[in-house]
JSON list of C-alpha atoms in Angstrom, two decimals:
[
{"chain": "R", "resi": 27, "resn": "MET", "atom": "CA", "xyz": [11.99, -16.04, 12.82]},
{"chain": "R", "resi": 28, "resn": "GLY", "atom": "CA", "xyz": [8.64, -16.37, 14.40]},
{"chain": "R", "resi": 29, "resn": "ARG", "atom": "CA", "xyz": [5.43, -14.96, 12.94]},
{"chain": "R", "resi": 30, "resn": "VAL", "atom": "CA", "xyz": [5.37, -12.08, 14.89]},
{"chain": "R", "resi": 31, "resn": "PHE", "atom": "CA", "xyz": [1.16, -11.09, 13.31]},
{"chain": "R", "resi": 32, "resn": "ALA", "atom": "CA", "xyz": [0.08, -14.68, 13.88]},
{"chain": "R", "resi": 33, "resn": "ASP", "atom": "CA", "xyz": [-2.89, -13.61, 15.83]},
{"chain": "R", "resi": 34, "resn": "ALA", "atom": "CA", "xyz": [-3.93, -11.18, 13.36]},
{"chain": "R", "resi": 35, "resn": "MET", "atom": "CA", "xyz": [-7.79, -11.50, 12.34]},
{"chain": "R", "resi": 36, "resn": "ALA", "atom": "CA", "xyz": [-8.77, -10.94, 8.22]},
{"chain": "R", "resi": 37, "resn": "ALA", "atom": "CA", "xyz": [-6.56, -9.72, 5.79]},
{"chain": "R", "resi": 38, "resn": "ILE", "atom": "CA", "xyz": [-6.22, -6.12, 5.74]},
{"chain": "R", "resi": 39, "resn": "ALA", "atom": "CA", "xyz": [-7.38, -5.07, 1.87]},
{"chain": "R", "resi": 40, "resn": "LEU", "atom": "CA", "xyz": [-5.10, -2.88, 0.21]},
{"chain": "R", "resi": 41, "resn": "ILE", "atom": "CA", "xyz": [-5.04, -1.18, -3.18]},
{"chain": "R", "resi": 42, "resn": "LEU", "atom": "CA", "xyz": [-1.73, 0.06, -4.63]},
{"chain": "R", "resi": 43, "resn": "TYR", "atom": "CA", "xyz": [-1.86, 2.69, -7.49]},
{"chain": "R", "resi": 44, "resn": "GLU", "atom": "CA", "xyz": [1.50, 2.59, -9.10]},
{"chain": "R", "resi": 45, "resn": "LYS", "atom": "CA", "xyz": [2.89, 2.16, -12.60]},
{"chain": "R", "resi": 46, "resn": "PRO", "atom": "CA", "xyz": [5.53, 0.32, -14.34]},
{"chain": "R", "resi": 47, "resn": "GLY", "atom": "CA", "xyz": [8.98, 1.48, -13.73]},
{"chain": "R", "resi": 48, "resn": "CYS", "atom": "CA", "xyz": [7.83, 3.10, -10.19]},
{"chain": "R", "resi": 49, "resn": "HIS", "atom": "CA", "xyz": [11.20, 2.32, -7.60]},
{"chain": "R", "resi": 50, "resn": "LEU", "atom": "CA", "xyz": [9.26, 4.23, -4.89]},
{"chain": "R", "resi": 51, "resn": "CYS", "atom": "CA", "xyz": [5.97, 1.47, -5.63]},
{"chain": "R", "resi": 52, "resn": "GLU", "atom": "CA", "xyz": [8.69, -1.58, -5.66]},
{"chain": "R", "resi": 53, "resn": "GLU", "atom": "CA", "xyz": [9.67, -0.54, -2.37]},
{"chain": "R", "resi": 54, "resn": "VAL", "atom": "CA", "xyz": [6.07, -0.22, -0.72]},
{"chain": "R", "resi": 55, "resn": "ARG", "atom": "CA", "xyz": [5.24, -3.89, -2.20]},
{"chain": "R", "resi": 56, "resn": "VAL", "atom": "CA", "xyz": [8.90, -5.00, -0.59]},
{"chain": "R", "resi": 57, "resn": "LYS", "atom": "CA", "xyz": [7.98, -4.03, 2.85]},
{"chain": "R", "resi": 58, "resn": "LEU", "atom": "CA", "xyz": [4.67, -5.27, 2.48]},
{"chain": "R", "resi": 59, "resn": "ALA", "atom": "CA", "xyz": [5.78, -8.63, 1.69]},
{"chain": "R", "resi": 60, "resn": "GLN", "atom": "CA", "xyz": [8.47, -8.63, 4.32]},
{"chain": "R", "resi": 61, "resn": "LEU", "atom": "CA", "xyz": [4.76, -8.27, 6.96]},
{"chain": "R", "resi": 62, "resn": "GLU", "atom": "CA", "xyz": [3.17, -10.50, 4.81]},
{"chain": "R", "resi": 63, "resn": "ALA", "atom": "CA", "xyz": [6.48, -13.02, 5.92]},
{"chain": "R", "resi": 64, "resn": "LEU", "atom": "CA", "xyz": [6.37, -11.56, 9.37]},
{"chain": "R", "resi": 65, "resn": "GLY", "atom": "CA", "xyz": [2.48, -13.00, 9.42]},
{"chain": "R", "resi": 66, "resn": "LEU", "atom": "CA", "xyz": [0.33, -9.98, 8.55]},
{"chain": "R", "resi": 67, "resn": "ALA", "atom": "CA", "xyz": [-2.44, -10.94, 6.21]},
{"chain": "R", "resi": 68, "resn": "ILE", "atom": "CA", "xyz": [-2.25, -8.79, 3.48]},
{"chain": "R", "resi": 69, "resn": "ALA", "atom": "CA", "xyz": [-4.61, -8.67, -0.03]},
{"chain": "R", "resi": 70, "resn": "LEU", "atom": "CA", "xyz": [-3.27, -6.52, -2.14]},
{"chain": "R", "resi": 71, "resn": "GLU", "atom": "CA", "xyz": [-4.79, -5.10, -5.19]},
{"chain": "R", "resi": 72, "resn": "SER", "atom": "CA", "xyz": [-2.39, -3.33, -7.64]},
{"chain": "R", "resi": 73, "resn": "ARG", "atom": "CA", "xyz": [-3.95, -0.78, -10.13]},
{"chain": "R", "resi": 74, "resn": "ASN", "atom": "CA", "xyz": [-1.75, 0.73, -13.06]},
{"chain": "R", "resi": 75, "resn": "ILE", "atom": "CA", "xyz": [-2.32, 3.56, -13.14]},
{"chain": "R", "resi": 76, "resn": "LEU", "atom": "CA", "xyz": [-1.83, 3.43, -16.81]},
{"chain": "R", "resi": 77, "resn": "ASP", "atom": "CA", "xyz": [-4.71, 1.23, -17.00]},
{"chain": "R", "resi": 78, "resn": "ASN", "atom": "CA", "xyz": [-7.21, 3.74, -16.01]},
{"chain": "R", "resi": 79, "resn": "ALA", "atom": "CA", "xyz": [-7.53, 7.67, -17.31]},
{"chain": "R", "resi": 80, "resn": "ALA", "atom": "CA", "xyz": [-9.07, 8.46, -14.04]},
{"chain": "R", "resi": 81, "resn": "TRP", "atom": "CA", "xyz": [-6.95, 7.25, -11.89]},
{"chain": "R", "resi": 82, "resn": "PHE", "atom": "CA", "xyz": [-4.02, 8.57, -14.03]},
{"chain": "R", "resi": 83, "resn": "ALA", "atom": "CA", "xyz": [-5.66, 11.92, -13.29]},
{"chain": "R", "resi": 84, "resn": "GLU", "atom": "CA", "xyz": [-5.41, 11.63, -9.79]},
{"chain": "R", "resi": 85, "resn": "TYR", "atom": "CA", "xyz": [-2.85, 9.75, -8.84]},
{"chain": "R", "resi": 86, "resn": "GLN", "atom": "CA", "xyz": [0.12, 10.65, -12.01]},
{"chain": "R", "resi": 87, "resn": "TYR", "atom": "CA", "xyz": [2.15, 13.10, -9.57]},
{"chain": "R", "resi": 88, "resn": "ARG", "atom": "CA", "xyz": [1.78, 11.22, -5.70]},
{"chain": "R", "resi": 89, "resn": "ILE", "atom": "CA", "xyz": [2.34, 7.45, -6.83]},
{"chain": "R", "resi": 90, "resn": "PRO", "atom": "CA", "xyz": [2.75, 5.31, -4.72]},
{"chain": "R", "resi": 91, "resn": "VAL", "atom": "CA", "xyz": [-0.21, 6.04, -2.86]},
{"chain": "R", "resi": 92, "resn": "LEU", "atom": "CA", "xyz": [-1.37, 3.35, -0.60]},
{"chain": "R", "resi": 93, "resn": "CYS", "atom": "CA", "xyz": [-5.33, 2.62, 0.06]},
{"chain": "R", "resi": 94, "resn": "TRP", "atom": "CA", "xyz": [-6.85, 0.69, 2.69]},
{"chain": "R", "resi": 95, "resn": "VAL", "atom": "CA", "xyz": [-10.87, -1.04, 1.84]},
{"chain": "R", "resi": 96, "resn": "ASP", "atom": "CA", "xyz": [-13.17, -1.39, 4.06]},
{"chain": "R", "resi": 97, "resn": "HIS", "atom": "CA", "xyz": [-16.44, -2.62, 2.85]},
{"chain": "R", "resi": 98, "resn": "GLY", "atom": "CA", "xyz": [-15.59, -1.22, -0.69]},
{"chain": "R", "resi": 99, "resn": "ARG", "atom": "CA", "xyz": [-14.67, 2.07, 0.19]},
{"chain": "R", "resi": 100, "resn": "GLU", "atom": "CA", "xyz": [-11.00, 3.08, 0.07]},
{"chain": "R", "resi": 101, "resn": "THR", "atom": "CA", "xyz": [-9.46, 5.31, 2.59]},
{"chain": "R", "resi": 102, "resn": "GLU", "atom": "CA", "xyz": [-5.74, 6.95, 1.17]},
{"chain": "R", "resi": 103, "resn": "LEU", "atom": "CA", "xyz": [-3.33, 5.98, 3.92]},
{"chain": "R", "resi": 104, "resn": "PRO", "atom": "CA", "xyz": [-0.44, 8.68, 4.70]},
{"chain": "R", "resi": 105, "resn": "ARG", "atom": "CA", "xyz": [2.73, 8.00, 2.47]},
{"chain": "R", "resi": 106, "resn": "LEU", "atom": "CA", "xyz": [5.42, 7.13, 4.16]},
{"chain": "R", "resi": 107, "resn": "SER", "atom": "CA", "xyz": [9.14, 8.35, 3.60]},
{"chain": "R", "resi": 108, "resn": "PRO", "atom": "CA", "xyz": [10.72, 6.61, 1.02]},
{"chain": "R", "resi": 109, "resn": "ARG", "atom": "CA", "xyz": [13.38, 5.54, 4.26]},
{"chain": "R", "resi": 110, "resn": "ALA", "atom": "CA", "xyz": [10.27, 3.88, 6.03]},
{"chain": "R", "resi": 111, "resn": "THR", "atom": "CA", "xyz": [11.11, 0.91, 8.35]},
{"chain": "R", "resi": 112, "resn": "VAL", "atom": "CA", "xyz": [8.99, -2.55, 7.54]},
{"chain": "R", "resi": 113, "resn": "ALA", "atom": "CA", "xyz": [8.16, -1.48, 11.26]},
{"chain": "R", "resi": 114, "resn": "ASP", "atom": "CA", "xyz": [7.18, 2.18, 10.10]},
{"chain": "R", "resi": 115, "resn": "TYR", "atom": "CA", "xyz": [4.30, 0.15, 7.84]},
{"chain": "R", "resi": 116, "resn": "ALA", "atom": "CA", "xyz": [3.26, -2.26, 10.88]},
{"chain": "R", "resi": 117, "resn": "VAL", "atom": "CA", "xyz": [2.49, 1.27, 12.44]},
{"chain": "R", "resi": 118, "resn": "LEU", "atom": "CA", "xyz": [0.82, 2.33, 9.71]},
{"chain": "R", "resi": 119, "resn": "LEU", "atom": "CA", "xyz": [-1.60, -0.68, 9.42]},
{"chain": "R", "resi": 120, "resn": "ALA", "atom": "CA", "xyz": [-2.28, -0.72, 12.57]},
{"chain": "R", "resi": 121, "resn": "LYS", "atom": "CA", "xyz": [-3.89, 2.21, 12.63]},
{"chain": "R", "resi": 122, "resn": "ARG", "atom": "CA", "xyz": [-6.23, 1.69, 10.17]}
]
């Protein structure tokens, strides 16, 4: 299969707030890895909410939370359904 996103510019900087054992978090990681395999450059930073009290307080009931990072500023992306496809994630990231 060819690289669909071959003309993408710089890597998309993303932060994934997650915790160990979260199957929904793992599904997001899988979808992002599939996008990378198609040629979309993604710089993913994983943040375990158990490592930081502020993250835990903010995200404990909402993980996985995916944020786009631009010039050091985080913007929370809309949460997609657990049934979202790789194409759905591609559309989401194209809107950033």
